[in-house]
Coordinates of C-alpha atoms in Angstrom, one line a residue:
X1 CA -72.1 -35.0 -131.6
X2 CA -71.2 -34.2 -127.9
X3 CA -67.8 -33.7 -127.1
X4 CA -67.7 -35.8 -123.7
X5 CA -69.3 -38.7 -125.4
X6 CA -66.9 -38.7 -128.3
X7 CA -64.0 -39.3 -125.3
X8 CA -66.3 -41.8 -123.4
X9 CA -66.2 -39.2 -120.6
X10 CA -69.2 -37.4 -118.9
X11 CA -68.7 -33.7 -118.3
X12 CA -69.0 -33.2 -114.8
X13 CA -70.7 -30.2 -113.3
X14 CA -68.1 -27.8 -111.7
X15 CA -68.0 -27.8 -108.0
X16 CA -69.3 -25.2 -105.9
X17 CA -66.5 -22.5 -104.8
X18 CA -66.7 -21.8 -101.3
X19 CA -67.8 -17.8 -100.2
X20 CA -68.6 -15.8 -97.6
X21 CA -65.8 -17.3 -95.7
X22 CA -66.3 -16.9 -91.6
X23 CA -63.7 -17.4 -88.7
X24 CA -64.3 -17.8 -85.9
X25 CA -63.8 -19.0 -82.0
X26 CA -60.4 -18.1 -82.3
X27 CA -58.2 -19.4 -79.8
X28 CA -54.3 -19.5 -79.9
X29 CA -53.8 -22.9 -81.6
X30 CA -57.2 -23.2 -83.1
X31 CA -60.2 -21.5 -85.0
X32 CA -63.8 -22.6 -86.4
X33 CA -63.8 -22.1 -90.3
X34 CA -67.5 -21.9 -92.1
X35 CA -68.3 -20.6 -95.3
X36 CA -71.8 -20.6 -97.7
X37 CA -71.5 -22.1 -101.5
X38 CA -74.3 -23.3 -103.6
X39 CA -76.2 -26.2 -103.4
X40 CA -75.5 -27.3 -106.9
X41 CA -73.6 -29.9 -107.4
X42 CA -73.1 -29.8 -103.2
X43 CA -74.0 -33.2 -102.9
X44 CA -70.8 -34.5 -104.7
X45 CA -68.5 -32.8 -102.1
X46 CA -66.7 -35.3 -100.3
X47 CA -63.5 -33.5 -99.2
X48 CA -62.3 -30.1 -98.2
X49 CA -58.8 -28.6 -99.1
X50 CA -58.1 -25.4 -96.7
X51 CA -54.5 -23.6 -97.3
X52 CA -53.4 -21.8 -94.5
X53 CA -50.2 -20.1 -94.7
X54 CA -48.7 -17.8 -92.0
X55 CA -48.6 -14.0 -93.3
X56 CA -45.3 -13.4 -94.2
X57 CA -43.8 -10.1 -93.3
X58 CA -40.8 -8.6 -94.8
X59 CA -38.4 -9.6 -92.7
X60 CA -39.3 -13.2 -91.7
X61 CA -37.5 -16.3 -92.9
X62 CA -38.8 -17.0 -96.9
X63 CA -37.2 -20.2 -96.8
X64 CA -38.5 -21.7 -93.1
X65 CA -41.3 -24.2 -93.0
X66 CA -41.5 -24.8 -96.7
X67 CA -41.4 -28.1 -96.3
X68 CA -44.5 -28.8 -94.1
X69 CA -47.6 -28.7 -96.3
X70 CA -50.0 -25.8 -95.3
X71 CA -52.9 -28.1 -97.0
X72 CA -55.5 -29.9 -94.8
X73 CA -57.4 -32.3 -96.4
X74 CA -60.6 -32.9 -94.4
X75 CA -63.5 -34.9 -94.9
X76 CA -66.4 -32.8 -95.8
X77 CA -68.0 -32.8 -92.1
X78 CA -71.1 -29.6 -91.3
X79 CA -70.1 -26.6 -91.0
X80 CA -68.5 -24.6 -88.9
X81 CA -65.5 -27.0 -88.6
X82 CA -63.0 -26.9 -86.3
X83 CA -59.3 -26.8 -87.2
X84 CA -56.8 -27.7 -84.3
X85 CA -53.4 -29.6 -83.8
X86 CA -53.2 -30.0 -87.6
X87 CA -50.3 -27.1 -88.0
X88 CA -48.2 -26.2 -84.8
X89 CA -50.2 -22.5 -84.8
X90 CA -48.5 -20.1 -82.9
X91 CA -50.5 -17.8 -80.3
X92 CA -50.6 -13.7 -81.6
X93 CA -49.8 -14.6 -85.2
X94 CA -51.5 -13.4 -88.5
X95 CA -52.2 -16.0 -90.8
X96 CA -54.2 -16.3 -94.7
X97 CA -56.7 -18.9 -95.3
X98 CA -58.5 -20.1 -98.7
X99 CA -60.7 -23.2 -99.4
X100 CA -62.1 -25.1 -102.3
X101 CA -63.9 -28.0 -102.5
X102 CA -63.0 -31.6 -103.8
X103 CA -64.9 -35.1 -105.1
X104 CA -62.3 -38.3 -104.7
X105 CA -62.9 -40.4 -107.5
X106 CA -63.1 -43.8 -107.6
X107 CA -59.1 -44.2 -109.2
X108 CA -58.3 -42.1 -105.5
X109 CA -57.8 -38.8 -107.7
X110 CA -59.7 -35.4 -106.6
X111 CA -61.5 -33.2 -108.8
X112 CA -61.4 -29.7 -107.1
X113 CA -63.2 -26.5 -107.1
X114 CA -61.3 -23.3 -107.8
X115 CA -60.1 -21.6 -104.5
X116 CA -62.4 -19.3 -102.5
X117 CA -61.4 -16.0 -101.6
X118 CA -58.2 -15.5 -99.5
X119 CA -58.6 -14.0 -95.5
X120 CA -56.7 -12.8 -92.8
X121 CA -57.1 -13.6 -89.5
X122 CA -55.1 -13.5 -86.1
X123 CA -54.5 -16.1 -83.1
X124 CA -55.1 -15.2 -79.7
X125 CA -52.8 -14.6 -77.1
X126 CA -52.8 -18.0 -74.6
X127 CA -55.4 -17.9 -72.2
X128 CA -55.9 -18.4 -68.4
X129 CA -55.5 -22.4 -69.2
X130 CA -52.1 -22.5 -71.0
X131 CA -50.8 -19.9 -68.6
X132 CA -51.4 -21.8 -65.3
X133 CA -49.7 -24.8 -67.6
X134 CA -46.9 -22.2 -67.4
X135 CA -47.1 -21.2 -64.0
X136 CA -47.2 -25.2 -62.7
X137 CA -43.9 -25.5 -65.2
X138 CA -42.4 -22.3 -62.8
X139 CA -43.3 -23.7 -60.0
X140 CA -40.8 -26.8 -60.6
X141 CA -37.9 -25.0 -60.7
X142 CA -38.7 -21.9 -58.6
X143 CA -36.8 -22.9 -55.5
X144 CA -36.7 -22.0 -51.7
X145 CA -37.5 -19.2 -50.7
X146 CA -35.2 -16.0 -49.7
X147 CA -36.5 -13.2 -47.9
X148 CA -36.1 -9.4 -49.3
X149 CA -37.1 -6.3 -47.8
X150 CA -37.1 -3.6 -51.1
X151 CA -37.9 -4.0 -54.5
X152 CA -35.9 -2.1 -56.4
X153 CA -35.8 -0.4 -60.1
X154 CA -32.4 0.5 -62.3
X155 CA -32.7 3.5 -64.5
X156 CA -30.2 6.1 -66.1
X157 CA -30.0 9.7 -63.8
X158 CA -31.7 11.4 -67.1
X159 CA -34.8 8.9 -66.0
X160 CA -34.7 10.0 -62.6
X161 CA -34.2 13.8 -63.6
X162 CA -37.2 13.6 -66.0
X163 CA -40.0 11.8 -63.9
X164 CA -39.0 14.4 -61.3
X165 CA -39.5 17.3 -63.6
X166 CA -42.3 16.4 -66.0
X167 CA -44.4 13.7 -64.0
X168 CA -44.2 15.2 -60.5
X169 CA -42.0 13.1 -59.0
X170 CA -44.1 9.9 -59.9
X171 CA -42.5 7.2 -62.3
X172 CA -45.0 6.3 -64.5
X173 CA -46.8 2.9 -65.9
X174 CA -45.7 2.1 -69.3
X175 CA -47.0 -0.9 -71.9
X176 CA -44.5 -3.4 -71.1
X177 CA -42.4 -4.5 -73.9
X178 CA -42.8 -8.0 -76.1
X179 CA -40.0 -9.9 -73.8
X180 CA -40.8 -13.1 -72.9
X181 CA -43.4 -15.8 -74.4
X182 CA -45.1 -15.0 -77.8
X183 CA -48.6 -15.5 -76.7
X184 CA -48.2 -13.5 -73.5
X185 CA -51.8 -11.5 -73.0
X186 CA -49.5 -9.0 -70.9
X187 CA -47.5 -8.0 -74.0
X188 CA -48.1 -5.1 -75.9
X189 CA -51.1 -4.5 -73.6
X190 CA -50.3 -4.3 -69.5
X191 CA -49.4 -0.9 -68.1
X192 CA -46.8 -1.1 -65.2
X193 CA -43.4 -0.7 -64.0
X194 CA -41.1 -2.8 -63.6
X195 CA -39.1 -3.4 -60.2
X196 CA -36.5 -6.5 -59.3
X197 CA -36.3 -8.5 -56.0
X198 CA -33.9 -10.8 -56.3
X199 CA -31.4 -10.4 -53.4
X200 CA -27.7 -11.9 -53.7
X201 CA -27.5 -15.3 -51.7
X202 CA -24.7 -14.2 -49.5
X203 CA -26.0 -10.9 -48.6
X204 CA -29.8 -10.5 -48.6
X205 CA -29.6 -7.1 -50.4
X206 CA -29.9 -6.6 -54.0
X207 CA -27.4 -6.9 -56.3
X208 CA -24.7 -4.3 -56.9
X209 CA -24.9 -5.1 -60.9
X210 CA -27.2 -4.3 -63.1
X211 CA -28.2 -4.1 -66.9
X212 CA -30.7 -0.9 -67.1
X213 CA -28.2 1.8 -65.9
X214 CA -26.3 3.1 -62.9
X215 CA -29.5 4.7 -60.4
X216 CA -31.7 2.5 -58.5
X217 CA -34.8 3.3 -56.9
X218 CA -35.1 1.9 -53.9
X219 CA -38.4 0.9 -51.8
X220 CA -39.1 -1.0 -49.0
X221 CA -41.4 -4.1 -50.0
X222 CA -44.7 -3.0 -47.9
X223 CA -45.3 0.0 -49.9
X224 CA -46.1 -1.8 -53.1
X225 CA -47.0 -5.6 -51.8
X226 CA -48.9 -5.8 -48.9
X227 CA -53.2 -7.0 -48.1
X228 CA -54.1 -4.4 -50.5
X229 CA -52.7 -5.5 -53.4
X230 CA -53.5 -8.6 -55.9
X231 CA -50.5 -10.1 -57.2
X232 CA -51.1 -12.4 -60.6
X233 CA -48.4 -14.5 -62.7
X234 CA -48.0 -13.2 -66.1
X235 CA -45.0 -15.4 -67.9
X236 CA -42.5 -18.1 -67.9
X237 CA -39.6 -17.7 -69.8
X238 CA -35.8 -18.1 -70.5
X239 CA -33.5 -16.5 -73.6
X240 CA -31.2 -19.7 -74.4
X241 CA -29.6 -19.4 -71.2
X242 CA -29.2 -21.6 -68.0
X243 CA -31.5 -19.3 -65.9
X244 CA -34.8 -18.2 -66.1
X245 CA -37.5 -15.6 -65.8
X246 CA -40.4 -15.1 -64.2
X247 CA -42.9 -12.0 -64.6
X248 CA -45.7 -11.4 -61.8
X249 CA -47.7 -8.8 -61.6
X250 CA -48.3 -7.1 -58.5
X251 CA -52.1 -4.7 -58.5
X252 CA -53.4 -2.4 -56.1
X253 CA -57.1 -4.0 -55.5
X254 CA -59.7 -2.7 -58.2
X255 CA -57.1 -0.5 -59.9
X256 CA -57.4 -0.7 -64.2
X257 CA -54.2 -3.3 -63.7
X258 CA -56.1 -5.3 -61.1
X259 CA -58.8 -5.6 -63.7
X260 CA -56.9 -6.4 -66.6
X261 CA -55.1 -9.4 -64.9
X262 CA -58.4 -10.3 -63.5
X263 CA -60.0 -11.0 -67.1
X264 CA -56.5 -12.8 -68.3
X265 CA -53.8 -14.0 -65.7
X266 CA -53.7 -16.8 -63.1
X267 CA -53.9 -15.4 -59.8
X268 CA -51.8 -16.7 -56.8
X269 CA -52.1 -16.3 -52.9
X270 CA -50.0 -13.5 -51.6
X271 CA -49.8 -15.4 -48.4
X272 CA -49.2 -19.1 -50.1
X273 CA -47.3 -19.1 -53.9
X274 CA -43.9 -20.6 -54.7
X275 CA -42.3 -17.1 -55.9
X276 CA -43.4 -13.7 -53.9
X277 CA -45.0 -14.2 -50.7
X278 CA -46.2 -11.2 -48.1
X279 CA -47.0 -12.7 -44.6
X280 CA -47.4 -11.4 -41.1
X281 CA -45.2 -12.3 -38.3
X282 CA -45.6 -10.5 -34.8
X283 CA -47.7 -7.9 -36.3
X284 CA -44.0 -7.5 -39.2
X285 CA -44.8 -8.0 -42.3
X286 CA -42.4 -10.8 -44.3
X287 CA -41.6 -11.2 -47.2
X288 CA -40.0 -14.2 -49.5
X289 CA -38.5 -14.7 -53.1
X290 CA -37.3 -18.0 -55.1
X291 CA -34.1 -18.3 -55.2
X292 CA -33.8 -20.3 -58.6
X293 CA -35.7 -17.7 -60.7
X294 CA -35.1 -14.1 -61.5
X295 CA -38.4 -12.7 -60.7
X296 CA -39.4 -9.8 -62.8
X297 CA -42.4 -7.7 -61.2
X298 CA -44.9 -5.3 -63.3
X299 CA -47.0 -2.9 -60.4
X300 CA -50.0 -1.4 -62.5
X301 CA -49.5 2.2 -60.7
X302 CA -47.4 5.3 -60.9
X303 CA -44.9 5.3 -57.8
X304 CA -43.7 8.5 -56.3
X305 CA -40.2 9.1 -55.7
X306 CA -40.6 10.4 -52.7
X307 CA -41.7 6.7 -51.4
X308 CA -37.8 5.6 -52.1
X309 CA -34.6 6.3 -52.0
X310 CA -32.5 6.9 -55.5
X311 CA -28.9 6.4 -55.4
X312 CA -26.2 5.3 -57.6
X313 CA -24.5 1.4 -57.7
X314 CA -21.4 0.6 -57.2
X315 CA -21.5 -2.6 -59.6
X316 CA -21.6 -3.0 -63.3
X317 CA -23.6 -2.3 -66.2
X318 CA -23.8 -5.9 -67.6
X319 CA -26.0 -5.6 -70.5
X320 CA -25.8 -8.9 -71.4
X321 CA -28.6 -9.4 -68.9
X322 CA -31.2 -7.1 -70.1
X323 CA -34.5 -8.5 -71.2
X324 CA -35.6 -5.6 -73.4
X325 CA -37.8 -7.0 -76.4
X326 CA -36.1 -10.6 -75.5
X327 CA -36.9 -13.5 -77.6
X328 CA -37.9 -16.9 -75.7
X329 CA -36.1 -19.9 -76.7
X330 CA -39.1 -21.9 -78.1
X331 CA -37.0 -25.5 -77.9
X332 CA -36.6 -25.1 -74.1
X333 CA -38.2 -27.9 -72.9
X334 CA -38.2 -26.5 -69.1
X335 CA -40.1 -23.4 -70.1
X336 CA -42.4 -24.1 -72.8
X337 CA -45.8 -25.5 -73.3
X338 CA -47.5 -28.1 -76.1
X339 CA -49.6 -25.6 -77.5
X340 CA -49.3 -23.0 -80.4
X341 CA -45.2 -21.6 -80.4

């Protein structure tokens, strides 16, 4: 005799594995899943079990997370479905995904497929929309405005010395570094150099202190921001201290810069914003800073020396201030937004 009729059980046929697995419309807290399996037994599907687990790399935390479950259950809706808010995703992350079907029975119990092939994918960084959520969080706490007359750039004399001899004379763009928030489009990615403007309260002119060595490269304001130039707000951001940064980037109109921000940052009115502004008055041109954030400004193009002054400071080196591969504090409740960490 049969086997399944000896136990009083019918054999049930096995359900179809998921294959061909496709991601896509990737965003930085969400994706569209789909996948092909056969269309035996497909009718009995009443559930879908997907396992996504971030990829873990050697030196991450083993032990964090493991006690939120990476399992979605989902009713079994058409494909592609689209998986959002379930898991706090983080923006520019690379993550593993499998799937396997499942029946509920009628005691509540599943009876599952075996698990599909595992894949990789990767979160995007945020776009334009979470980063003018940023930017409207900056604005709150940006300030009255100062005014400035030169940006200014710190460096060590070997700097200095080598732009002069192997770039003629021009500093040059480099890919900024991954300071600042995790799903930053500008990390990894923009060319530019970075220059200060923050004045001291008391005296209008620029700090004497600094973290990124004794020579500073000094120029007056017009030469980078002026009506030629597009000026974009690239990140929010603070490193578990009281103050916080701000990065804009500032892009001579239809330079490569200009159209890389165009495609991915927020762009504000040079005239009208609540952090840099470049006006006229009586034919002069003015310029303004917040007061309440350090501002951190990217221009896309190489700068000539020769546009400046270099000369040494008379202040510190506090290097406790440096914001060289930084880390965000993600509890920060002034500078971070709801979506993916």
């Amino acid at each position: 005799g049969n086997k399944s009729q000896d136990s009083g059980i019918a054999e049930m046929e096995e359900l179809p594995v998921p294959h061909n697995i496709k991601i896509s419309n990737i965003t930085c807290d969400s994706f569209k899943i789909s996948w092909e399996m056969d269309s035996k037994s497909k009718d009995r599907i009443t559930h879908y079990f997907i396992d996504l687990n971030k990829k873990e790399n050697k030196n991450s935390n083993k032990f964090k997370h493991k006690d939120v479950p990476t399992k979605l259950v989902a009713k079994a809706v058409p494909l592609p479905m689209t998986v959002r808010g379930h898991w706090f995703l983080s923006p520019r992350t690379e993550y593993t995904v499998a799937v396997q079907t499942a029946s509920k029975q009628v005691d509540g119990d599943y009876v599952v497929s075996e698990w599909s092939e595992i894949i990789e994918f990767c979160t995007a960084d945020y776009s334009k929309v979470h980063l003018t959520q940023l930017l409207e969080k900056a604005e709150v706490i940006a300030g009255r405005m100062l005014k400035l007359s030169v940006f200014y750039r710190n460096q060590h004399k070997e700097y200095f010395d080598y732009t002069r001899e192997h770039h003629g004379n021009a500093m040059q763009p480099s890919v900024k570094d991954n300071s600042g928030s995790h799903g930053s489009p500008i990390s990894g990615k923009l060319e530019g150099i970075f220059f200060s403007c923050n004045t001291e309260f008391n005296t209008g002119k620029p700090p004497q202190d600094s973290p990124y060595g004794r020579y500073r490269f000094e120029i007056a304001a017009e030469k980078l921001f002026n009506p030629n130039t597009n000026l974009y707000f690239g990140d929010f951001y603070c490193m578990y201290t009281a103050y916080h940064y701000v990065i804009l980037v500032i892009a001579p109109v239809g330079s490569p810069g200009d159209e890389f921000c165009k495609q991915r940052l927020p762009q504000l009115n040079i005239k009208d914003n609540k952090f840099l502004t470049c006006d006229e008055e009586d034919g002069v041109m003015v310029y303004h800073h917040a007061q309440d954030v350090i501002l951190e400004v990217i221009y896309t193009d190489p700068v000539d020396l020769s546009l400046g002054t270099v000369a040494e400071i008379t202040g510190h080196q506090l290097m406790s201030l440096s914001t060289a591969n930084a880390k965000k504090d993600p509890s920060c409740k002034t500078c971070n937004i709801s979506v993916g960490r």
